Amino acid sequence: MSSTIAPPTTFTAPVVTIHGESEGMNVTIPAEATTLEGFRSWAKSDAFPQRGEVSFIVGEVLVDMSPENFDLHNFLKGEISSSLRNLVRQRNLGRFFFDRCLFTNADAVLSTEPDAMFLSYESYQAGKAKYVESRMSRGSYVELIGSPDWALEIVSPSSSKKDKHLLRKAYYRAGVNEYWIVDATGDDVEFTVLVRGKSGFVAVRPRDGWHQSPTFGAAFQLSRSKAKDGLWDYALNVNE
């Protein structure tokens, strides 16, 4: 598990304000958020934006306030998350975390909110990750520190570099065993299952369209079709 992280600090002076496309989408980044410890504190405060994607990756604060696309992101994220959540529950494998859950790893100098992540009970009991309690409410946990088993990112037009390159390297340094990248922004859905290699993630080679997942002990196939409203519907098929 990652090394101990210093307690959060308070916030005063802003370092920069990012203006979004519409009212209510402006983000003021406090000066203290330029350190990992300061970013963690900001991310768990009321001042942190409740929409958009904000990550701390090796000293850089990345902010994306683009609205989430319905059928290229939201529906896709929902299908994958609900299908895997059901599988995890049926097998009693561990904890499945939907988006807006803060994940931090000090060794990777990373703090972010994946589109989804999974921590097995086995990894939790081995001390590979721990839950951090809210300062405001005892018994309320607001952050996972350490190394989850699996992470998911759905690519949007504005997040391709972050998801496919920056987070790919950061999640590997953070000890994540398996990383799924799904990109539906093109003519076809790109479904990539990455597993740990000697120096970085390696893509699993699909067989007949099925991607084997060591983390979940099953093979997966992702498809989509047009619904009656003209938007995409997705199906994550499981072969156990």
mmCIF file of C-alpha atoms in Angstrom:
data_model
loop_
_atom_site.group_PDB
_atom_site.id
_atom_site.type_symbol
_atom_site.label_atom_id
_atom_site.label_comp_id
_atom_site.label_asym_id
_atom_site.label_seq_id
_atom_site.Cartn_x
_atom_site.Cartn_y
_atom_site.Cartn_z
ATOM 1 C CA MET A 1 0.000 0.000 0.000
ATOM 2 C CA SER A 2 1.091 3.579 -0.512
ATOM 3 C CA SER A 3 3.099 5.402 2.106
ATOM 4 C CA THR A 4 1.408 7.521 4.760
ATOM 5 C CA ILE A 5 -0.031 10.819 3.554
ATOM 6 C CA ALA A 6 0.085 13.967 5.639
ATOM 7 C CA PRO A 7 -3.151 15.345 7.133
ATOM 8 C CA PRO A 8 -5.176 17.772 5.005
ATOM 9 C CA THR A 9 -4.598 21.507 5.209
ATOM 10 C CA THR A 10 -6.979 24.479 4.946
ATOM 11 C CA PHE A 11 -7.390 26.689 1.898
ATOM 12 C CA THR A 12 -6.930 30.391 1.429
ATOM 13 C CA ALA A 13 -5.545 31.988 -1.748
ATOM 14 C CA PRO A 14 -6.671 30.813 -5.180
ATOM 15 C CA VAL A 15 -3.979 30.068 -7.738
ATOM 16 C CA VAL A 16 -6.151 30.105 -10.867
ATOM 17 C CA THR A 17 -9.764 30.223 -11.967
ATOM 18 C CA ILE A 18 -10.905 28.141 -14.946
ATOM 19 C CA HIS A 19 -14.012 29.418 -16.698
ATOM 20 C CA GLY A 20 -16.448 26.865 -18.077
ATOM 21 C CA GLU A 21 -18.879 27.112 -20.967
ATOM 22 C CA SER A 22 -21.782 28.278 -18.817
ATOM 23 C CA GLU A 23 -22.601 29.872 -15.470
ATOM 24 C CA GLY A 24 -21.803 27.638 -12.506
ATOM 25 C CA MET A 25 -18.995 25.801 -14.324
ATOM 26 C CA ASN A 26 -16.131 28.029 -13.157
ATOM 27 C CA VAL A 27 -13.467 26.368 -11.010
ATOM 28 C CA THR A 28 -11.105 28.182 -8.655
ATOM 29 C CA ILE A 29 -8.055 26.085 -7.840
ATOM 30 C CA PRO A 30 -6.543 27.043 -4.457
ATOM 31 C CA ALA A 31 -2.787 27.498 -4.237
ATOM 32 C CA GLU A 32 -2.507 24.623 -1.750
ATOM 33 C CA ALA A 33 -3.958 22.217 -4.341
ATOM 34 C CA THR A 34 -0.646 22.230 -6.219
ATOM 35 C CA THR A 35 0.624 19.613 -3.721
ATOM 36 C CA LEU A 36 -0.807 16.123 -3.321
ATOM 37 C CA GLU A 37 -1.764 16.716 0.308
ATOM 38 C CA GLY A 38 -3.397 20.037 -0.519
ATOM 39 C CA PHE A 39 -5.296 18.590 -3.458
ATOM 40 C CA ARG A 40 -6.690 15.815 -1.256
ATOM 41 C CA SER A 41 -7.968 18.350 1.232
ATOM 42 C CA TRP A 42 -9.558 20.456 -1.500
ATOM 43 C CA ALA A 43 -11.131 17.358 -3.086
ATOM 44 C CA LYS A 44 -12.841 16.521 0.213
ATOM 45 C CA SER A 45 -14.045 20.067 0.885
ATOM 46 C CA ASP A 46 -17.273 21.863 -0.062
ATOM 47 C CA ALA A 47 -15.243 24.055 -2.425
ATOM 48 C CA PHE A 48 -14.469 21.148 -4.762
ATOM 49 C CA PRO A 49 -16.552 21.196 -7.985
ATOM 50 C CA GLN A 50 -19.522 18.836 -7.954
ATOM 51 C CA ARG A 51 -19.392 18.313 -11.709
ATOM 52 C CA GLY A 52 -16.627 17.874 -14.235
ATOM 53 C CA GLU A 53 -13.400 15.918 -13.792
ATOM 54 C CA VAL A 54 -10.486 17.193 -11.716
ATOM 55 C CA SER A 55 -7.325 15.123 -11.184
ATOM 56 C CA PHE A 56 -3.889 15.553 -9.619
ATOM 57 C CA ILE A 57 -1.271 13.664 -11.642
ATOM 58 C CA VAL A 58 2.417 14.038 -10.755
ATOM 59 C CA GLY A 59 2.149 17.657 -9.652
ATOM 60 C CA GLU A 60 -0.292 18.815 -12.325
ATOM 61 C CA VAL A 61 -3.953 19.683 -11.706
ATOM 62 C CA LEU A 62 -6.048 18.672 -14.713
ATOM 63 C CA VAL A 63 -9.531 20.169 -15.007
ATOM 64 C CA ASP A 64 -12.188 19.146 -17.540
ATOM 65 C CA MET A 65 -15.536 20.895 -17.149
ATOM 66 C CA SER A 66 -17.069 19.576 -20.382
ATOM 67 C CA PRO A 67 -20.631 18.270 -19.892
ATOM 68 C CA GLU A 68 -20.848 14.461 -19.832
ATOM 69 C CA ASN A 69 -22.198 13.128 -23.130
ATOM 70 C CA PHE A 70 -25.263 10.906 -22.661
ATOM 71 C CA ASP A 71 -24.716 8.031 -25.086
ATOM 72 C CA LEU A 72 -20.944 8.236 -25.556
ATOM 73 C CA HIS A 73 -20.121 8.350 -21.853
ATOM 74 C CA ASN A 74 -22.934 8.237 -19.292
ATOM 75 C CA PHE A 75 -24.915 5.283 -20.685
ATOM 76 C CA LEU A 76 -21.694 3.371 -21.335
ATOM 77 C CA LYS A 77 -20.361 3.969 -17.841
ATOM 78 C CA GLY A 78 -23.700 2.912 -16.365
ATOM 79 C CA GLU A 79 -23.845 -0.355 -18.317
ATOM 80 C CA ILE A 80 -20.309 -1.420 -17.407
ATOM 81 C CA SER A 81 -20.647 -0.394 -13.763
ATOM 82 C CA SER A 82 -24.025 -2.045 -13.180
ATOM 83 C CA SER A 83 -22.979 -5.288 -14.890
ATOM 84 C CA LEU A 84 -19.729 -5.551 -12.947
ATOM 85 C CA ARG A 85 -21.418 -4.535 -9.695
ATOM 86 C CA ASN A 86 -23.858 -7.422 -10.105
ATOM 87 C CA LEU A 87 -21.000 -9.839 -10.796
ATOM 88 C CA VAL A 88 -19.046 -8.624 -7.771
ATOM 89 C CA ARG A 89 -22.110 -8.972 -5.550
ATOM 90 C CA GLN A 90 -23.020 -12.440 -6.823
ATOM 91 C CA ARG A 91 -19.504 -13.720 -6.132
ATOM 92 C CA ASN A 92 -18.979 -11.649 -2.970
ATOM 93 C CA LEU A 93 -15.642 -10.478 -4.354
ATOM 94 C CA GLY A 94 -15.233 -7.096 -2.703
ATOM 95 C CA ARG A 95 -16.288 -3.465 -3.088
ATOM 96 C CA PHE A 96 -17.300 -1.849 -6.355
ATOM 97 C CA PHE A 97 -17.004 1.955 -6.421
ATOM 98 C CA PHE A 98 -18.988 4.052 -8.879
ATOM 99 C CA ASP A 99 -17.730 7.439 -10.112
ATOM 100 C CA ARG A 100 -17.104 10.428 -7.813
ATOM 101 C CA CYS A 101 -15.106 8.268 -5.384
ATOM 102 C CA LEU A 102 -11.704 9.756 -4.589
ATOM 103 C CA PHE A 103 -8.660 7.516 -5.083
ATOM 104 C CA THR A 104 -5.184 8.559 -3.933
ATOM 105 C CA ASN A 105 -1.779 6.918 -4.177
ATOM 106 C CA ALA A 106 1.244 8.787 -2.812
ATOM 107 C CA ASP A 107 3.847 6.660 -4.603
ATOM 108 C CA ALA A 108 2.259 7.551 -7.949
ATOM 109 C CA VAL A 109 1.677 11.192 -6.846
ATOM 110 C CA LEU A 110 -1.924 10.674 -7.937
ATOM 111 C CA SER A 111 -5.336 11.711 -6.682
ATOM 112 C CA THR A 112 -8.344 11.317 -8.971
ATOM 113 C CA GLU A 113 -11.907 10.051 -9.331
ATOM 114 C CA PRO A 114 -12.031 7.113 -11.767
ATOM 115 C CA ASP A 115 -15.227 6.412 -13.675
ATOM 116 C CA ALA A 116 -15.321 3.249 -11.543
ATOM 117 C CA MET A 117 -12.950 1.100 -9.482
ATOM 118 C CA PHE A 118 -12.929 -2.226 -7.656
ATOM 119 C CA LEU A 119 -11.155 -3.375 -4.493
ATOM 120 C CA SER A 120 -11.283 -7.046 -3.612
ATOM 121 C CA TYR A 121 -11.768 -8.137 -0.012
ATOM 122 C CA GLU A 122 -8.521 -10.084 -0.396
ATOM 123 C CA SER A 123 -6.568 -6.948 -1.287
ATOM 124 C CA TYR A 124 -8.238 -4.957 1.486
ATOM 125 C CA GLN A 125 -7.397 -7.604 4.097
ATOM 126 C CA ALA A 126 -3.808 -7.707 2.811
ATOM 127 C CA GLY A 127 -3.515 -3.966 3.502
ATOM 128 C CA LYS A 128 -3.178 -2.888 -0.121
ATOM 129 C CA ALA A 129 -5.734 -0.114 0.396
ATOM 130 C CA LYS A 130 -7.634 1.578 3.186
ATOM 131 C CA TYR A 131 -10.649 3.868 3.521
ATOM 132 C CA VAL A 132 -10.286 7.400 4.858
ATOM 133 C CA GLU A 133 -13.002 8.732 7.152
ATOM 134 C CA SER A 134 -14.550 12.165 6.682
ATOM 135 C CA ARG A 135 -13.376 14.829 9.143
ATOM 136 C CA MET A 136 -16.951 16.106 9.332
ATOM 137 C CA SER A 137 -18.831 12.852 9.870
ATOM 138 C CA ARG A 138 -17.556 9.804 11.742
ATOM 139 C CA GLY A 139 -18.309 6.538 10.000
ATOM 140 C CA SER A 140 -18.523 8.293 6.620
ATOM 141 C CA TYR A 141 -15.708 7.291 4.272
ATOM 142 C CA VAL A 142 -14.710 9.629 1.468
ATOM 143 C CA GLU A 143 -11.383 8.420 0.051
ATOM 144 C CA LEU A 144 -9.540 5.236 -0.868
ATOM 145 C CA ILE A 145 -5.772 5.314 -0.338
ATOM 146 C CA GLY A 146 -3.510 2.627 -1.754
ATOM 147 C CA SER A 147 -4.005 0.281 -4.694
ATOM 148 C CA PRO A 148 -7.417 -0.886 -5.950
ATOM 149 C CA ASP A 149 -7.447 -4.014 -8.086
ATOM 150 C CA TRP A 150 -9.176 -2.452 -11.101
ATOM 151 C CA ALA A 151 -10.036 0.952 -12.583
ATOM 152 C CA LEU A 152 -12.203 2.173 -15.458
ATOM 153 C CA GLU A 153 -12.037 5.304 -17.587
ATOM 154 C CA ILE A 154 -14.505 6.197 -20.342
ATOM 155 C CA VAL A 155 -12.820 8.417 -22.929
ATOM 156 C CA SER A 156 -14.418 11.707 -23.944
ATOM 157 C CA PRO A 157 -13.099 13.998 -26.724
ATOM 158 C CA SER A 158 -11.392 16.184 -24.117
ATOM 159 C CA SER A 159 -9.935 13.367 -21.973
ATOM 160 C CA SER A 160 -8.186 11.137 -24.520
ATOM 161 C CA LYS A 161 -4.614 12.111 -23.557
ATOM 162 C CA LYS A 162 -5.348 11.880 -19.843
ATOM 163 C CA ASP A 163 -7.106 8.492 -20.004
ATOM 164 C CA LYS A 164 -4.909 6.784 -22.604
ATOM 165 C CA HIS A 165 -1.506 8.103 -21.562
ATOM 166 C CA LEU A 166 -1.279 10.007 -18.259
ATOM 167 C CA LEU A 167 -3.591 7.786 -16.215
ATOM 168 C CA ARG A 168 -2.314 4.639 -17.896
ATOM 169 C CA LYS A 169 1.144 5.412 -16.485
ATOM 170 C CA ALA A 170 -0.178 6.715 -13.167
ATOM 171 C CA TYR A 171 -2.448 3.735 -12.475
ATOM 172 C CA TYR A 172 0.456 1.380 -13.178
ATOM 173 C CA ARG A 173 2.697 3.259 -10.728
ATOM 174 C CA ALA A 174 -0.167 3.137 -8.225
ATOM 175 C CA GLY A 175 -0.194 -0.668 -8.286
ATOM 176 C CA VAL A 176 -3.528 -1.103 -10.076
ATOM 177 C CA ASN A 177 -3.678 -4.657 -11.447
ATOM 178 C CA GLU A 178 -6.111 -4.077 -14.309
ATOM 179 C CA TYR A 179 -7.204 -0.950 -16.194
ATOM 180 C CA TRP A 180 -10.083 -0.742 -18.663
ATOM 181 C CA ILE A 181 -10.165 2.058 -21.236
ATOM 182 C CA VAL A 182 -13.335 2.378 -23.313
ATOM 183 C CA ASP A 183 -13.588 4.876 -26.168
ATOM 184 C CA ALA A 184 -16.928 5.241 -27.976
ATOM 185 C CA THR A 185 -16.141 8.579 -29.629
ATOM 186 C CA GLY A 186 -15.228 7.020 -32.978
ATOM 187 C CA ASP A 187 -17.095 4.906 -35.510
ATOM 188 C CA ASP A 188 -16.590 1.789 -33.362
ATOM 189 C CA VAL A 189 -16.260 1.192 -29.630
ATOM 190 C CA GLU A 190 -12.646 0.665 -28.558
ATOM 191 C CA PHE A 191 -12.625 -1.680 -25.566
ATOM 192 C CA THR A 192 -9.148 -2.175 -24.095
ATOM 193 C CA VAL A 193 -8.335 -4.415 -21.126
ATOM 194 C CA LEU A 194 -4.879 -3.683 -19.714
ATOM 195 C CA VAL A 195 -3.024 -5.896 -17.228
ATOM 196 C CA ARG A 196 0.284 -5.391 -15.470
ATOM 197 C CA GLY A 197 3.488 -6.180 -17.319
ATOM 198 C CA LYS A 198 7.106 -5.820 -16.232
ATOM 199 C CA SER A 199 7.328 -2.078 -16.892
ATOM 200 C CA GLY A 200 3.816 -1.000 -17.809
ATOM 201 C CA PHE A 201 0.332 -2.138 -18.723
ATOM 202 C CA VAL A 202 -0.077 -4.678 -21.515
ATOM 203 C CA ALA A 203 -3.261 -5.034 -23.572
ATOM 204 C CA VAL A 204 -5.087 -8.356 -23.385
ATOM 205 C CA ARG A 205 -5.505 -9.780 -26.881
ATOM 206 C CA PRO A 206 -9.219 -10.520 -27.441
ATOM 207 C CA ARG A 207 -10.386 -13.880 -28.744
ATOM 208 C CA ASP A 208 -13.435 -13.781 -31.001
ATOM 209 C CA GLY A 209 -14.289 -10.394 -29.522
ATOM 210 C CA TRP A 210 -14.006 -11.569 -25.905
ATOM 211 C CA HIS A 211 -11.561 -9.905 -23.494
ATOM 212 C CA GLN A 212 -10.327 -12.030 -20.588
ATOM 213 C CA SER A 213 -10.194 -10.265 -17.214
ATOM 214 C CA PRO A 214 -7.896 -11.803 -14.579
ATOM 215 C CA THR A 215 -9.408 -9.549 -11.904
ATOM 216 C CA PHE A 216 -12.975 -10.764 -12.357
ATOM 217 C CA GLY A 217 -12.156 -14.280 -13.585
ATOM 218 C CA ALA A 218 -14.386 -13.919 -16.654
ATOM 219 C CA ALA A 219 -14.356 -12.819 -20.298
ATOM 220 C CA PHE A 220 -16.242 -9.740 -21.485
ATOM 221 C CA GLN A 221 -17.658 -8.547 -24.769
ATOM 222 C CA LEU A 222 -18.944 -5.003 -25.283
ATOM 223 C CA SER A 223 -21.494 -4.155 -27.971
ATOM 224 C CA ARG A 224 -23.848 -1.306 -28.828
ATOM 225 C CA SER A 225 -26.954 -0.700 -30.905
ATOM 226 C CA LYS A 226 -29.243 2.228 -31.661
ATOM 227 C CA ALA A 227 -32.288 2.629 -29.393
ATOM 228 C CA LYS A 228 -35.718 4.004 -30.336
ATOM 229 C CA ASP A 229 -34.645 7.538 -29.384
ATOM 230 C CA GLY A 230 -31.693 7.427 -31.761
ATOM 231 C CA LEU A 231 -29.055 7.213 -29.013
ATOM 232 C CA TRP A 232 -26.719 4.302 -28.342
ATOM 233 C CA ASP A 233 -27.535 1.429 -26.013
ATOM 234 C CA TYR A 234 -24.692 -0.709 -24.681
ATOM 235 C CA ALA A 235 -24.443 -4.303 -23.506
ATOM 236 C CA LEU A 236 -21.532 -5.758 -21.514
ATOM 237 C CA ASN A 237 -21.807 -9.518 -22.012
ATOM 238 C CA VAL A 238 -20.123 -11.843 -19.530
ATOM 239 C CA ASN A 239 -18.736 -15.317 -20.174
ATOM 240 C CA GLU A 240 -17.937 -16.948 -16.848
#
